[in-house]
Amino acid sequence: MLMLFEMEFLYFFILSIFIQFTDANLSKRFEYKHSFKGPHLVQKDRTVPFWTYVGNAIASDDFVRLAPSLKSQRGLIWNKLPVEFPNWEVELTFKVAGRGRIGADGLAFWYTTGNEALTGPVFGAQDNWNGLGVFFDSFDNDGGSNNPYISAHLNDGTKKFDHQTDGNQNQLGGCMRDYRNKPFATKAKVRYENKVLSMFLSSGLTKPTAVEDGAEHLYDLCAYIPNVELPGSGHFGVSAATGALADDHDIISFMAHSLRTEEEMKSKQAIADEERAKYDKEFEEYDKQLNEAKTEYQKENPEANAKEDEEEEFYDTGVKELKMIFDGQDHIHQSINAINRRLNELIGTSQQLATQIGQLAQQGAGVQQAGQVPAQPPATGTGTPAIQRHEVDHLIRNGNDLVQQLNQLKNSVEGIAREKRDAPPAPPSYEDQAGTQLIKNNVDEMKTILKQMQADAYVNSQKGGGASSCPEVSCLSTTYFGVFIVGQVVLLLLYSVYQSRKEAAAKKFY
C-alpha cells in the first residue's frame, strides 16, 4: 500500500513538472472582460462590469457571496461575453466556511455554451448543460467518505447530474482536497490547452499571492485529463448552493487568461495597433469637428464667449478670495435691508399710535364742549379728561409689540455682528457705509416724527379747553402716557443701534 502511494505521488510530481515545462511555449494574456477582482468590484449601481449575478448572490466591493450560510440558497455569477480564444487558464480565489464540521452543498466552475444566468439544481446552476463543470462538492451524498471532493464533468446537454452518486458516472477526473474553513482563501487553477484539461489547487494554509515566476509551487496538481473536447464560444461562470447544511461561499477573484503562442501574440498585437490607429484617427476627426463647431458658436454668440471667459477667471486663487469677500458683503447688505424693513414697521406702528392718541384727545375735547360729563371719576381743575382702563390696555399692548420688534431688531444686529466677526477682514465697502447712513437717517426721521407727535398732542390739549386739571388722586393723561411710551421706544432703539455700532467698532481691531 505504501509502495502504491509513493508511486502515485511520484507520478503526479513528474506530471506537474512536465506541464510546467510545456507551458513555457505559450504566453498568457490577461482578459479583463472575462475577469473580476476587488477592491471596488461593484459599481455604484451594484453591478459587476461584464458580469451578471442572480439568485441569492450578493456582490460587495471585495468579493461576491454566491450563497450565504442559510438553508436552501442558490446563487451564481455569469460572464456576459463569450470566450473567443481556444486555450485558456482561469485562477479562482474562493473561501468556503461554515460553523459545522460538515458543510453543504458546494460550488462549481462552469464553461458552457449557455449565455443565460439561470439558477438550477446543480450547485446552483442549470442541469443538462453543454460544456465543462468543475465541482467543489462539500457534502458526501454517496457515503464514500471522500468529501470534500473536486471533480470535472463533461456534458453535451443530454445528461442529468445524479446527486445521489455525486455524478461519478460522468466524472472525468478529480481529487480529494479539504478546502473548508481554511485560515486563508483557497486558490484553484483550471487550465485548458490543446484539448488537455488540468486542475490545480492550493492548500489555503498560506496567504495567496499572484501566480508569477517562482510561485507555481503554491499549487498542487489535482487532475490531468487529456482528450477533452470543449465547445467553442462558451461562457465562464461560478455558482454555489446550500442544502440542509449551509456554508458561506465567497468568490474573491476570477482571473482569466488566454494562452497564445508567440505568433498569435504578435498578430494580436498587430490587430491592436491597427485598432488603436483607427481610434486615434476617429478621435482627431471628432476633436477637429468639435473645435470648428465651438469657433462658429463663439462667433455667433460673443456675449456667451465673454461670459465663459469671465467664469474662467474664478479659477484663480486671488479671484476666489475676492468673490468670497463680495458674497459676504452682499449678505451683510441684505441683512441691513432687512433691518430697514423692520424700522419701517416700527415707524408705521409709531404713526398708528400717534393717530390713536390724537383721536382720543379729540374725543375728550368734543365731550367737554358738549357739556357732558364722562363716566369716569370726574376731574378737578383744568386739563384733559382722565385716561380710561381699556385705553391703557390698548397702549400697553402696542408698547409690548414695539418691545418685541425691538428685540427682533437687536437679534438681527447681533447676527450681523457675528457674521462680520467671522468674515475675513476687508475695508468697509460702499454698501456698508450706505447701510449705516440709512440707519442714521431712519433714526433722525423717527425723532422728527416724535417731535411732531408731541406738538400735535400739545395743540390737541389746547383745543380741548385747557381749563381742567388732573384730580387730586394719582392719574395720568393720555398725551403724557403716549409720549412716555414713545420715548421709551426711541431710547431702546437708539441704545440697540449704539450697542451694535460699538461692538462692530471693537471687532475691527481683531
GROMACS .gro file of C-alpha atoms in nm, residues 38 51 57 75 162 166 268 296 321 333 351 424 444:
model
   13
   38GLY     CA    1  -1.175   4.352  -0.565
   51TRP     CA    2  -2.088   4.001  -1.543
   57ALA     CA    3  -2.578   3.608  -0.480
   75GLY     CA    4  -2.670   3.197  -0.648
  162ASP     CA    5  -2.708   1.239  -1.027
  166ASP     CA    6  -2.217   1.272  -0.672
  268LYS     CA    7  -0.297   4.007  -3.177
  296GLU     CA    8  -1.865   7.907  -3.505
  321GLU     CA    9  -1.096   8.507  -0.226
  333HIS     CA   10  -2.618   9.429   0.271
  351GLN     CA   11  -4.757  10.668   1.349
  424PRO     CA   12  -1.230   8.782   0.654
  444ASP     CA   13  -3.345  11.101   1.264
   0.00000   0.00000   0.00000
